[in-house]
Coordinates of C-alpha atoms in Angstrom, one line a residue:
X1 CA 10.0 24.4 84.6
X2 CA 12.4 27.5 85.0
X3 CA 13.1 26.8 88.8
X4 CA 15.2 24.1 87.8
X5 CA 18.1 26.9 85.8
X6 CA 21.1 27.7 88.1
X7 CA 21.2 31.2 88.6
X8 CA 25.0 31.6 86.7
X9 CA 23.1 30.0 83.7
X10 CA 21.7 32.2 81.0
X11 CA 18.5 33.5 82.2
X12 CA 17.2 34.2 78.4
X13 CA 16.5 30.3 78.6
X14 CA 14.5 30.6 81.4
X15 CA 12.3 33.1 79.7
X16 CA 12.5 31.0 76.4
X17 CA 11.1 27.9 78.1
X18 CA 8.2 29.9 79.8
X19 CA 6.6 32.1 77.4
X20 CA 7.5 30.8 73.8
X21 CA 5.1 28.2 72.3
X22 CA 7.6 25.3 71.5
X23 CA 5.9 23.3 68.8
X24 CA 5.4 19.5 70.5
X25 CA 7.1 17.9 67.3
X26 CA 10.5 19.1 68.8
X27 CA 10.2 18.7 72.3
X28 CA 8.8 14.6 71.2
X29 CA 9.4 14.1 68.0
X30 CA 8.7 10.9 66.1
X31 CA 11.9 8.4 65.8
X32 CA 13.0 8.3 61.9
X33 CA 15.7 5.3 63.5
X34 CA 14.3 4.0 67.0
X35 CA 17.5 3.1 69.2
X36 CA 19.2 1.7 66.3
X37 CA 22.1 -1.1 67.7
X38 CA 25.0 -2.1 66.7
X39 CA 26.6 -5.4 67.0
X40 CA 25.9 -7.8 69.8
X41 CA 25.2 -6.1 73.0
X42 CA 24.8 -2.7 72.0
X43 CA 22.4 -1.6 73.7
X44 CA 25.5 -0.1 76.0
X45 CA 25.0 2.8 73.3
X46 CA 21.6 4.0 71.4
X47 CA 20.8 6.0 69.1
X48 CA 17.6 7.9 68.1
X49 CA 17.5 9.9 65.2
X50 CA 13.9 12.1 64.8
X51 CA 12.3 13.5 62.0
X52 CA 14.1 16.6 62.3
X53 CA 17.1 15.4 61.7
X54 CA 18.4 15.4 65.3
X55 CA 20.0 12.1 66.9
X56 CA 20.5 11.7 70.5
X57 CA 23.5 9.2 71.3
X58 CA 23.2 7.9 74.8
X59 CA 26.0 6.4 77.0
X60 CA 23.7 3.4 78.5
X61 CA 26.4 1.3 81.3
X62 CA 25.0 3.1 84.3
X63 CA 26.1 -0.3 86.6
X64 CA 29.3 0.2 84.8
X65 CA 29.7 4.3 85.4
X66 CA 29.6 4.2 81.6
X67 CA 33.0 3.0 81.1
X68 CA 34.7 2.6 77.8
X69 CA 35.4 -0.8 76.9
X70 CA 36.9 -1.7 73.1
X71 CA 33.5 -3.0 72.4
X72 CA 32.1 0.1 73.6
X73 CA 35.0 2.4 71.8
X74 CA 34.3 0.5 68.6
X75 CA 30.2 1.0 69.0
X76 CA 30.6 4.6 69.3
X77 CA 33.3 4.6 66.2
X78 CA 30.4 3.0 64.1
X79 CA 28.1 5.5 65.4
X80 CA 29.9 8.3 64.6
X81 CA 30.5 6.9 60.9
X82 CA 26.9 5.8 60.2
X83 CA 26.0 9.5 60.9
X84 CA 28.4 11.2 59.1
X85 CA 26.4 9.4 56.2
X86 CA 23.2 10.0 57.7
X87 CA 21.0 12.3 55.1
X88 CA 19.8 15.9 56.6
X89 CA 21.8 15.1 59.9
X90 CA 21.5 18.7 62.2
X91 CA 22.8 17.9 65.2
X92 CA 24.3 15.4 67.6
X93 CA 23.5 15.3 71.1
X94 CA 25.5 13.3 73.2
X95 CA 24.4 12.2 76.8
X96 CA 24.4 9.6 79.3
X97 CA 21.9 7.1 81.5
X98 CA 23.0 6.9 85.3
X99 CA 24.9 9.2 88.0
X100 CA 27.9 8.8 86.0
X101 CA 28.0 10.9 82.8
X102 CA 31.5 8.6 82.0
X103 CA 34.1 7.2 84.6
X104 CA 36.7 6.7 82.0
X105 CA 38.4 3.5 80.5
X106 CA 36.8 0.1 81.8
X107 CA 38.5 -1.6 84.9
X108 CA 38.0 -5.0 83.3
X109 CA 39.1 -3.6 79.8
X110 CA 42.1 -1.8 81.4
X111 CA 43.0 -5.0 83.4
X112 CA 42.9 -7.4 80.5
X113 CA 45.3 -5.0 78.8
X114 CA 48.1 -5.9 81.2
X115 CA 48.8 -8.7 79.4
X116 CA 48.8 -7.0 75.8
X117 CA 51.3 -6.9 73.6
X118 CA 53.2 -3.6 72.6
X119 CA 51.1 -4.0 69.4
X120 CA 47.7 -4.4 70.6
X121 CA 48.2 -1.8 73.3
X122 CA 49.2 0.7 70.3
X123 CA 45.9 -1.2 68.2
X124 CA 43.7 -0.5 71.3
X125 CA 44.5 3.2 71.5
X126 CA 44.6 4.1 68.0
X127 CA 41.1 2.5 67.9
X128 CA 39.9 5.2 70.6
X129 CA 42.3 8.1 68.8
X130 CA 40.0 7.1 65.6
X131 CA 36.6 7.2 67.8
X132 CA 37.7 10.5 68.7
X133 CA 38.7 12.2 65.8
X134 CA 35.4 11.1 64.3
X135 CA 33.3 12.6 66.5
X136 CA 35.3 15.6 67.0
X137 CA 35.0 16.2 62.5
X138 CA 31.3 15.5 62.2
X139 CA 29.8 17.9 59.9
X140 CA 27.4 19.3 61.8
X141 CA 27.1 20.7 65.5
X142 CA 27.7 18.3 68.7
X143 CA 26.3 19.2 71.6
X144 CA 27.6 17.2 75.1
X145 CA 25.1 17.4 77.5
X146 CA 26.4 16.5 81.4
X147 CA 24.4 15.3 83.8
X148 CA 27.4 13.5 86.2
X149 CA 31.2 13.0 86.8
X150 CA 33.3 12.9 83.7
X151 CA 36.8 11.6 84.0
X152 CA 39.5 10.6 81.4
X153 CA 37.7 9.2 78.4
X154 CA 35.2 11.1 79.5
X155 CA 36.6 14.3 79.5
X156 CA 37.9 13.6 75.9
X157 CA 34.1 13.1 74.8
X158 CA 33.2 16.5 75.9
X159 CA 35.7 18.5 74.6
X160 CA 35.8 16.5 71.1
X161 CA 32.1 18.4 70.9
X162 CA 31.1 21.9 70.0
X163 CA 29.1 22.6 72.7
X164 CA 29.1 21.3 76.4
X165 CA 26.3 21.8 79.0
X166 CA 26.9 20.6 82.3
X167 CA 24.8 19.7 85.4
X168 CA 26.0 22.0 88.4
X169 CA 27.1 19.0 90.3
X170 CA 29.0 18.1 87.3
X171 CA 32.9 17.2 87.8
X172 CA 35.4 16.8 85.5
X173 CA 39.0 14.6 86.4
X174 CA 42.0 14.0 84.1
X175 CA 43.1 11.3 86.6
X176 CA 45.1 9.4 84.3
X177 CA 48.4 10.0 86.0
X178 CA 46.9 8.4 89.2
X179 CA 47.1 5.3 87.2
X180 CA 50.2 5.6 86.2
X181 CA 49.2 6.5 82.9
X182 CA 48.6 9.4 80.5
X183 CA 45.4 10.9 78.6
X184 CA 46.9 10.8 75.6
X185 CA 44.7 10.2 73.0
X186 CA 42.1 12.8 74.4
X187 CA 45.2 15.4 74.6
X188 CA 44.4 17.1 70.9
X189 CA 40.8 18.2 71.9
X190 CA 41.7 18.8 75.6
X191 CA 44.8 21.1 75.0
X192 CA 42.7 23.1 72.7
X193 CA 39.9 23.5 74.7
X194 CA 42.0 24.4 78.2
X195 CA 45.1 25.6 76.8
X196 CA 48.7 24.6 77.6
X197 CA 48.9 26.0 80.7
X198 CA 45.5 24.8 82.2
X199 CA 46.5 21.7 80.7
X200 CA 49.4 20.8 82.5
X201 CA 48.0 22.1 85.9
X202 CA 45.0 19.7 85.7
X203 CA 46.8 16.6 83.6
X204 CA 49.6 16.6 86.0
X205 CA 47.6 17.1 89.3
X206 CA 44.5 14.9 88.7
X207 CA 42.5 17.8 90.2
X208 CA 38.4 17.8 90.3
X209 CA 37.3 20.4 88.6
X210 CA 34.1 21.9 89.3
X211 CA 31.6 22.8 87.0
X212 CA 31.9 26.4 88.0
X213 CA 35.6 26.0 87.1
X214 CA 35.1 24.3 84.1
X215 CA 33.2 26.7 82.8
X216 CA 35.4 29.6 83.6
X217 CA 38.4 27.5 82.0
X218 CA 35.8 27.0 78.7
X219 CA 35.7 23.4 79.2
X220 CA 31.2 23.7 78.8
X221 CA 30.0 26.5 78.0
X222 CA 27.4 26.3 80.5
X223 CA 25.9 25.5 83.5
X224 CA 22.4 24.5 85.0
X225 CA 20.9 23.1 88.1
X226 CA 19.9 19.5 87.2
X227 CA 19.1 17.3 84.3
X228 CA 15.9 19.1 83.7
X229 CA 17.5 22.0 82.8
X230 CA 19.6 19.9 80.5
X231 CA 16.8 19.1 78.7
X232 CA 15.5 22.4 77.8
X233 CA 19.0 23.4 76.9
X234 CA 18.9 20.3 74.0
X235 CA 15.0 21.7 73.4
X236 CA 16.9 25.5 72.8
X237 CA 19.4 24.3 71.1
X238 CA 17.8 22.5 68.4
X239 CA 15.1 25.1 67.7
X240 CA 17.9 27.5 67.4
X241 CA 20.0 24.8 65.1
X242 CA 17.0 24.9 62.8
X243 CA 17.6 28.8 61.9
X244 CA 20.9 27.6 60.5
X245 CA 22.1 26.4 57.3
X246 CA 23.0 22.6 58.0
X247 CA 26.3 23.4 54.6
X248 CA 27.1 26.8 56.5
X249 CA 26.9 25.1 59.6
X250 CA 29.6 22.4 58.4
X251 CA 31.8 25.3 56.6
X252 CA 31.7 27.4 59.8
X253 CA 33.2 24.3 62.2
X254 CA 35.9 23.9 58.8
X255 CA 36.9 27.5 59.2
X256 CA 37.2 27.4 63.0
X257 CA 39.5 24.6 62.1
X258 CA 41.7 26.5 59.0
X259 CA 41.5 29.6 61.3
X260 CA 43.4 28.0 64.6
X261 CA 45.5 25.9 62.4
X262 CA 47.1 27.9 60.1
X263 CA 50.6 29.9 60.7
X264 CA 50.5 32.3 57.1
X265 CA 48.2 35.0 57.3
X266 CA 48.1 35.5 53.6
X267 CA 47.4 32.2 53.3
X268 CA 44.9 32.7 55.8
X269 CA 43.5 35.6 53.7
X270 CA 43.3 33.6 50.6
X271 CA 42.0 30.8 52.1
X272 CA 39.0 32.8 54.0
X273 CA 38.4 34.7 51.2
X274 CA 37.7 31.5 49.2
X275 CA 35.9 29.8 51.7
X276 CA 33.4 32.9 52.1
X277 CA 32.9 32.9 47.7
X278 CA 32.1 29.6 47.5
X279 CA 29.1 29.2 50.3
X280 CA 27.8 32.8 49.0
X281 CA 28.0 31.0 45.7
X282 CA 26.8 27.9 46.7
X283 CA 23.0 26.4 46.1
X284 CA 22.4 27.1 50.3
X285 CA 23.8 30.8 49.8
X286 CA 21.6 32.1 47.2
X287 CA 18.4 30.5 49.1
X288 CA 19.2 31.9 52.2
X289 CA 19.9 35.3 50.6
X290 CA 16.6 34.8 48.4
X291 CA 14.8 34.2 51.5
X292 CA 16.1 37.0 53.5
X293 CA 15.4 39.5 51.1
X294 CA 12.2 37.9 50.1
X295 CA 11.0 37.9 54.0
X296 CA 10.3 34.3 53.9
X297 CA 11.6 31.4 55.7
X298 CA 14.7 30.0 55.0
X299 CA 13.9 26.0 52.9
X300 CA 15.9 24.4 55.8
X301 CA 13.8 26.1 58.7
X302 CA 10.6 23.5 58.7
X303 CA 8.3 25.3 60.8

C-alpha cells in the first residue's frame, strides 16, 4: 500500500514500494535466531535475527505500556551485548507490540525503589546508563521505528538510535519532572539530538510533543501515517543498508562521533585524515573500489 504514507513523509518511498520488485527474501526472510529469550520471562523482549543479517528487537509488555522494569533494562542490556558479537550483523531495528511504543520506567519498579538504598538507587540507574550506552555504540546502523507514545525511557531509546521513524500519532513526553524526578540517564543522547535549548524547554515543561514537532526539532527523522507505513520504511531501509559496507558503515557512525566530540581542529584534521587511509586501505575499501570500477556488485550486496 502507498495510501497508508503521510503526505509530509517522503514521497520517493511511496513510489519505491509500488513499482520496484522487492525480492520476498527481504520483505519475509527466514529467522537465522527465531525470538531468541533471555532469562526467565523474556519473552517481554524478542529478538529475530534473518538471514540477512538484520535483527528486529521488539518491546513485547503491551498490558504494561512497555515499561522498563530492571528485569527488562537488564534483558535489553544482554541484547544489545549478544549482538554486538553477532557475526555479519547490518542493522538493528527496534520496535514495539501494543498502543504504547514505551510509557517509561515501570510503576511497580519505580514504587519498589522507594525503599532503595542510596546504593541500589545509584546500581539501578547505572544499569539503565549501561543499557543505553550500549545500544547507542552498536556497530552498525539502529533504526527506531514508532508506532505509539514514547515517554522518558522511552524517549532515551529513540534518540540512542540512528534513525527514528515515527507513526503520525506518535508523541513524545520527557515527563520526568512531573514525578519529581529527572531524565538523567537518557540526557547524553537526548541533548544531542534536541540541543540545549530544546532541551530545557521540553525537560523542564513535560510538554507533548507531536510527531510533526519532533520531527522539525530532529528528534525522527520521519513521519508516516500508520504502522503500515512503518513497515515499508524497515523494508527501504534494509534494501538500502545492503548497498553499504557493514566496516564503512561502523567507521562512519565513529566519525560522526570523533567529529562532534572533538575541540582541536588539527587534531581533527589528523584524526580524519587517518580514519579515511585506513578504510581506503582496508580489505572492505579495495573490494568496494574493485567493484566499482569493475561494474560489479559490491561482495556485501547479496542480491
Amino acid at each position: 500500500r502507498t495510501d497508508c504514507l503521510h503526505p509530509k513523509s517522503d514521497m520517493a518511498l511511496a513510489s519505491f514500494v509500488k513499482h520496484a520488485a522487492i525480492p520476498a527474501r527481504l520483505i519475509a526472510a527466514t529467522s537465522r535466531i527465531n525470538s531468541r529469550y533471555y532469562s526467565a520471562n523474556a519473552q517481554d523482549v524478542l529478538l529475530d535475527v534473518d538471514n540477512d543479517g538484520f535483527a528486529t528487537v521488539t518491546l513485547n509488555r503491551p498490558k504494561q505500556f512497555n515499561t522498563f522494569s530492571d528485569t527488562v533494562i537488564s534483558r535489553l542490556n544482554d541484547v544489545w551485548t549478544d549482538l554486538r558479537h553477532e557475526a555479519g550483523l547490518r542493522g538493528v531495528f527496534l520496535q514495539a507490540e501494543g498502543k504504547f511504543f514505551s510509557a517509561g520506567a515501570d510503576l511497580k519498579w519505580m514504587k519498589s525503589s522507594v525503599n532503595f538504598s542510596k546504593e541500589q538507587n545509584q546500581h539501578d540507574a547505572e544499569e539503565l546508563s549501561r543499557m543505553l550506552l550500549n545500544l547507542n555504540t552498536l556497530p552498525c546502523a539502529t533504526v527506531a521505528l514508532v508506532q505509539g507514545p514514547a515517554f522518558g525511557g522511552g524517549v532515551g531509546l529513540v534518540a540512542c538510535c540512528d534513525i527514528a521513524i515515527a507513526a503520525f500519532s506518535t508523541t513524545f513526553t520527557l515527563s520526568e519532572v512531573k514525578l519529581g524526578l529527572i531524565p538523567a540517564t537518557i540526557s547524553p543522547y537526548v541533548v544531542r539530538r534536541l540541543g540545549p535549548a530544546q532541551s530545557r524547554r521540553y525537560m523542564l515543561t513535560a510538554e507533548s510533543i507531536t510527531a510533526e514537532k519532533a520531527l522539525e526539532l530532529g528528534l525522527v527523522h520521519e513521519i508516516v501515517q500508520d504502522e503500515t507505513a512503518l513497515l515499508a520504511w524497515k523494508d527501504l531501509l534494509r534494501i538500502t543498508l545492503l548497498n553499504n559496507a557493514p566496516g564503512a558503515v561502523a567507521a562512519s557512525k565513529q566519525l560522526v562521533w570523533t567529529v562532534t566530540q572533538s575541540t582541536n581542529d588539527d587534531e581533527l584534521v589528523v584524526a580524519t585524515a587517518q580514519a579515511l587511509a585506513e578504510q581506503r586501505a582496508s580489505a572492505e575499501g579495495q573490494e568496494g573500489l574493485q567493484a566499482f570500477f569493475n561494474r560489479q556488485a559490491a561482495p556485501w550486496n547479496p542480491r
